[in-house]
Amino acid sequence: GAVVSQHPSRVICKSGTSVKIECRSLDFQATTMFWYRQFPKQSLMLMATSNEGSKATYEQGVEKDKFLINHASLTLSTLTVTSAHPEDSSFYICSAAGLTQETQYFGPGTRLLVL
Amino acid sequence: EDKVVQSPLSLVVHEGDTVTLNCSYEVTNFRSLLWYKQEKKAPTFLFMLTSSGIEKKSGRLSSILDKKELFSILNITATQTGDSAIYLCAVAAFFNAGNNRKLIWGLGTSLAVNP
């Protein structure tokens, strides 16, 4: 299957700082990228969907100004958690899909801990 | 409201047993049903099903979809300790006129295979 990488894999930061997470599709062009968060023992929660070159579509309840998504190229999307707070601590996972969007391939995830 | 329901939520078996995991759904604009395996990190893709009655097989894992009764099953034969994981079911549905799809996730079945 296709390979998706995420960086960093783990980050610890102080409250009030911003954290950027990168998601890259390594061997295919990702027309669409998805950002999820997952709390312990819960299922994946879709945060937003981004198409290359256009604004992301956010799910209800997800603050656009807090979770900034940029999808500037067909292989890279970034999620920036601005002014992070301890309640933002979670496991953030990106996935990427090609033109037909039939299957999403997931990155390994980023574990964020805000102190 | 679209929903995906998996059962059981948790299962403990012995090595060598056969298990059947269930996924039922009520989703408008259904496109496909996907199974993923999640161990400690992000989900890894197992199967995508779009047509009823056609079994997909990969080693000891197999899956089938029934679009009339709106469910899918994932079978694992001769289970091994390495099969211990959370198995997630997701349904891909169209969500806007632009042919974009999103995944609606079940809560997963936590499988533990004891030696």
Short mmCIF file of C-alpha atoms in Angstrom, two decimals:
data_model
loop_
_atom_site.label_atom_id
_atom_site.label_comp_id
_atom_site.label_asym_id
_atom_site.label_seq_id
_atom_site.Cartn_x
_atom_site.Cartn_y
_atom_site.Cartn_z
CA GLY A 1 0.00 0.00 0.00
CA ALA A 2 0.89 3.65 -0.18
CA VAL A 3 3.19 5.19 2.41
CA VAL A 4 2.29 8.22 4.48
CA SER A 5 4.67 9.75 6.97
CA GLN A 6 4.05 12.14 9.85
CA HIS A 7 6.46 14.34 11.70
CA PRO A 8 7.04 14.59 14.57
CA SER A 9 5.89 11.29 16.04
CA ARG A 10 5.75 12.71 19.53
CA VAL A 11 5.85 16.26 20.87
CA ILE A 12 5.64 17.77 24.31
CA CYS A 13 5.09 21.49 24.56
CA LYS A 14 4.13 24.17 27.03
CA SER A 15 0.65 25.59 27.18
CA GLY A 16 0.24 28.61 24.90
CA THR A 17 2.74 27.54 22.27
CA SER A 18 1.92 26.44 18.73
CA VAL A 19 2.77 23.05 17.30
CA LYS A 20 3.03 22.12 13.65
CA ILE A 21 2.51 18.56 12.45
CA GLU A 22 3.49 17.53 8.93
CA CYS A 23 1.88 14.81 6.88
CA ARG A 24 3.54 13.59 3.69
CA SER A 25 2.50 11.09 1.07
CA LEU A 26 5.77 9.52 -0.01
CA ASP A 27 4.94 7.55 -3.12
CA PHE A 28 1.69 8.94 -4.49
CA GLN A 29 -0.06 12.23 -5.04
CA ALA A 30 -2.60 12.87 -2.35
CA THR A 31 -5.47 14.87 -3.75
CA THR A 32 -7.17 14.83 -0.39
CA MET A 33 -5.78 14.62 3.11
CA PHE A 34 -7.72 14.04 6.28
CA TRP A 35 -6.85 14.98 9.83
CA TYR A 36 -8.14 12.97 12.75
CA ARG A 37 -7.68 13.02 16.47
CA GLN A 38 -8.11 10.07 18.76
CA PHE A 39 -8.50 10.06 22.52
CA PRO A 40 -7.58 6.97 24.53
CA LYS A 41 -9.95 4.06 23.99
CA GLN A 42 -12.05 6.07 21.57
CA SER A 43 -12.50 5.86 17.85
CA LEU A 44 -11.04 8.21 15.30
CA MET A 45 -12.69 11.60 15.10
CA LEU A 46 -12.43 13.42 11.78
CA MET A 47 -11.34 17.01 12.27
CA ALA A 48 -11.06 18.29 8.74
CA THR A 49 -10.68 17.37 5.11
CA SER A 50 -8.29 19.25 2.90
CA ASN A 51 -7.92 19.29 -0.85
CA GLU A 52 -4.70 20.48 -2.40
CA GLY A 53 -4.78 24.18 -3.14
CA SER A 54 -8.07 24.93 -1.44
CA LYS A 55 -9.34 25.68 2.04
CA ALA A 56 -9.95 22.82 4.40
CA THR A 57 -13.46 21.69 5.28
CA TYR A 58 -13.80 21.44 9.04
CA GLU A 59 -16.14 19.15 10.91
CA GLN A 60 -18.72 20.63 13.21
CA GLY A 61 -17.24 21.69 16.52
CA VAL A 62 -13.66 21.96 15.27
CA GLU A 63 -12.28 25.49 15.51
CA LYS A 64 -10.72 26.65 12.25
CA ASP A 65 -8.59 29.30 13.91
CA LYS A 66 -7.21 26.86 16.43
CA PHE A 67 -6.40 24.03 14.07
CA LEU A 68 -4.86 25.59 10.99
CA ILE A 69 -4.56 23.28 8.02
CA ASN A 70 -2.48 23.96 4.96
CA HIS A 71 -2.37 21.64 1.96
CA ALA A 72 0.02 23.46 -0.31
CA SER A 73 1.14 20.55 -2.46
CA LEU A 74 -0.02 17.09 -3.52
CA THR A 75 2.38 15.48 -1.07
CA LEU A 76 2.28 17.69 1.98
CA SER A 77 -0.34 18.86 4.43
CA THR A 78 0.31 20.54 7.76
CA LEU A 79 -1.79 20.90 10.88
CA THR A 80 -0.87 23.67 13.29
CA VAL A 81 -2.35 23.58 16.76
CA THR A 82 -2.26 27.22 17.82
CA SER A 83 -2.02 28.33 21.43
CA ALA A 84 -2.13 24.74 22.60
CA HIS A 85 -3.79 23.88 25.89
CA PRO A 86 -3.64 20.67 27.93
CA GLU A 87 -7.04 19.61 26.60
CA ASP A 88 -5.50 19.55 23.10
CA SER A 89 -3.32 16.65 24.20
CA SER A 90 -4.27 13.77 21.96
CA PHE A 91 -3.15 11.45 19.19
CA TYR A 92 -3.33 13.24 15.84
CA ILE A 93 -3.43 11.11 12.71
CA CYS A 94 -3.43 12.14 9.09
CA SER A 95 -4.50 10.09 6.14
CA ALA A 96 -4.11 10.61 2.45
CA ALA A 97 -6.18 9.54 -0.50
CA GLY A 98 -5.52 9.65 -4.21
CA LEU A 99 -7.76 10.98 -6.94
CA THR A 100 -10.44 8.31 -6.62
CA GLN A 101 -10.39 8.61 -2.79
CA GLU A 102 -11.38 4.99 -2.48
CA THR A 103 -8.93 4.16 0.25
CA GLN A 104 -7.31 6.31 2.87
CA TYR A 105 -3.76 5.48 3.91
CA PHE A 106 -2.78 6.58 7.37
CA GLY A 107 0.35 8.13 8.73
CA PRO A 108 1.81 6.71 11.94
CA GLY A 109 0.29 9.47 14.06
CA THR A 110 1.63 12.23 16.29
CA ARG A 111 1.20 12.07 20.03
CA LEU A 112 0.85 15.59 21.43
CA LEU A 113 1.20 16.34 25.12
CA VAL A 114 0.60 19.90 26.27
CA LEU A 115 1.84 20.69 29.75
CA GLU B 1 -27.69 10.48 11.35
CA ASP B 2 -25.08 8.24 9.76
CA LYS B 3 -23.71 5.57 12.04
CA VAL B 4 -21.47 2.52 12.04
CA VAL B 5 -21.84 -0.03 14.83
CA GLN B 6 -19.32 -2.74 15.56
CA SER B 7 -19.78 -5.78 17.74
CA PRO B 8 -18.57 -7.13 19.98
CA LEU B 9 -16.71 -4.22 21.57
CA SER B 10 -14.17 -6.57 23.07
CA LEU B 11 -13.21 -10.19 22.56
CA VAL B 12 -10.68 -12.49 24.24
CA VAL B 13 -9.82 -15.80 22.58
CA HIS B 14 -7.10 -18.42 22.63
CA GLU B 15 -4.58 -18.93 19.88
CA GLY B 16 -5.98 -21.11 17.14
CA ASP B 17 -9.56 -19.97 17.60
CA THR B 18 -11.59 -18.47 14.75
CA VAL B 19 -13.25 -15.11 15.34
CA THR B 20 -15.94 -13.19 13.52
CA LEU B 21 -16.19 -9.44 13.92
CA ASN B 22 -19.35 -7.62 12.92
CA CYS B 23 -19.98 -4.21 11.44
CA SER B 24 -23.45 -2.84 10.68
CA TYR B 25 -24.15 0.55 9.21
CA GLU B 26 -26.80 3.11 8.42
CA VAL B 27 -25.20 5.56 6.05
CA THR B 28 -26.69 7.63 3.26
CA ASN B 29 -24.70 7.91 0.03
CA PHE B 30 -22.77 4.72 0.80
CA ARG B 31 -19.68 4.24 -1.34
CA SER B 32 -17.61 1.49 0.28
CA LEU B 33 -16.84 -0.23 3.56
CA LEU B 34 -13.31 -0.52 4.87
CA TRP B 35 -11.64 -2.57 7.55
CA TYR B 36 -8.53 -1.40 9.37
CA LYS B 37 -6.31 -2.91 12.04
CA GLN B 38 -4.96 -0.62 14.72
CA GLU B 39 -2.21 -1.74 17.04
CA LYS B 40 -0.26 0.83 18.99
CA LYS B 41 -0.13 3.45 16.29
CA ALA B 42 -2.30 4.52 13.39
CA PRO B 43 -4.63 2.15 11.52
CA THR B 44 -3.36 -0.04 8.75
CA PHE B 45 -5.60 -0.86 5.84
CA LEU B 46 -7.00 -4.39 5.50
CA PHE B 47 -9.87 -4.49 3.03
CA MET B 48 -12.17 -2.32 1.00
CA LEU B 49 -15.56 -3.75 0.04
CA THR B 50 -17.93 -2.23 -2.45
CA SER B 51 -20.00 -5.14 -3.78
CA SER B 52 -22.23 -7.57 -1.94
CA GLY B 53 -21.35 -11.22 -1.68
CA ILE B 54 -17.78 -11.04 -2.94
CA GLU B 55 -15.35 -12.30 -0.33
CA LYS B 56 -12.02 -10.58 0.01
CA LYS B 57 -9.23 -12.68 1.44
CA SER B 58 -5.73 -12.04 2.71
CA GLY B 59 -4.05 -14.95 4.42
CA ARG B 60 -6.08 -15.89 7.47
CA LEU B 61 -8.28 -12.82 7.18
CA SER B 62 -11.39 -12.57 5.04
CA SER B 63 -14.29 -10.20 4.79
CA ILE B 64 -17.63 -9.95 3.04
CA LEU B 65 -20.27 -7.26 2.61
CA ASP B 66 -24.07 -7.53 2.53
CA LYS B 67 -25.49 -4.30 1.13
CA LYS B 68 -29.06 -5.48 1.50
CA GLU B 69 -28.80 -6.15 5.21
CA LEU B 70 -26.23 -3.36 5.66
CA PHE B 71 -23.47 -5.24 7.40
CA SER B 72 -20.04 -6.72 6.95
CA ILE B 73 -18.09 -9.38 8.78
CA LEU B 74 -14.37 -9.83 9.24
CA ASN B 75 -13.20 -13.37 9.87
CA ILE B 76 -9.86 -14.37 11.30
CA THR B 77 -9.03 -18.07 11.32
CA ALA B 78 -6.34 -19.81 13.37
CA THR B 79 -5.75 -16.66 15.39
CA GLN B 80 -2.27 -15.78 16.62
CA THR B 81 -1.12 -13.45 19.38
CA GLY B 82 -0.02 -11.03 16.69
CA ASP B 83 -3.65 -10.59 15.69
CA SER B 84 -4.30 -8.80 18.97
CA ALA B 85 -5.40 -5.30 18.01
CA ILE B 86 -8.38 -3.05 17.59
CA TYR B 87 -10.22 -3.75 14.36
CA LEU B 88 -11.96 -0.71 12.96
CA CYS B 89 -14.75 -0.62 10.43
CA ALA B 90 -15.43 2.52 8.45
CA VAL B 91 -17.94 3.41 5.76
CA ALA B 92 -17.00 5.80 3.00
CA ALA B 93 -19.82 8.08 1.92
CA PHE B 94 -20.15 11.02 -0.39
CA PHE B 95 -20.53 14.18 1.59
CA ASN B 96 -20.91 16.95 -0.92
CA ALA B 97 -21.67 17.54 -4.55
CA GLY B 98 -17.99 17.70 -5.31
CA ASN B 99 -17.64 13.90 -5.16
CA ASN B 100 -15.66 14.11 -1.96
CA ARG B 101 -15.90 11.24 0.48
CA LYS B 102 -15.47 10.96 4.19
CA LEU B 103 -15.23 7.98 6.48
CA ILE B 104 -17.73 7.26 9.22
CA TRP B 105 -16.02 5.16 11.85
CA GLY B 106 -17.22 2.47 14.21
CA LEU B 107 -15.82 2.32 17.72
CA GLY B 108 -13.84 -0.78 16.94
CA THR B 109 -13.58 -4.29 18.32
CA SER B 110 -10.71 -4.89 20.68
CA LEU B 111 -9.38 -8.40 20.08
CA ALA B 112 -6.98 -10.08 22.49
CA VAL B 113 -5.51 -13.44 21.52
CA ASN B 114 -3.98 -15.30 24.43
CA PRO B 115 -1.31 -17.95 23.94
#
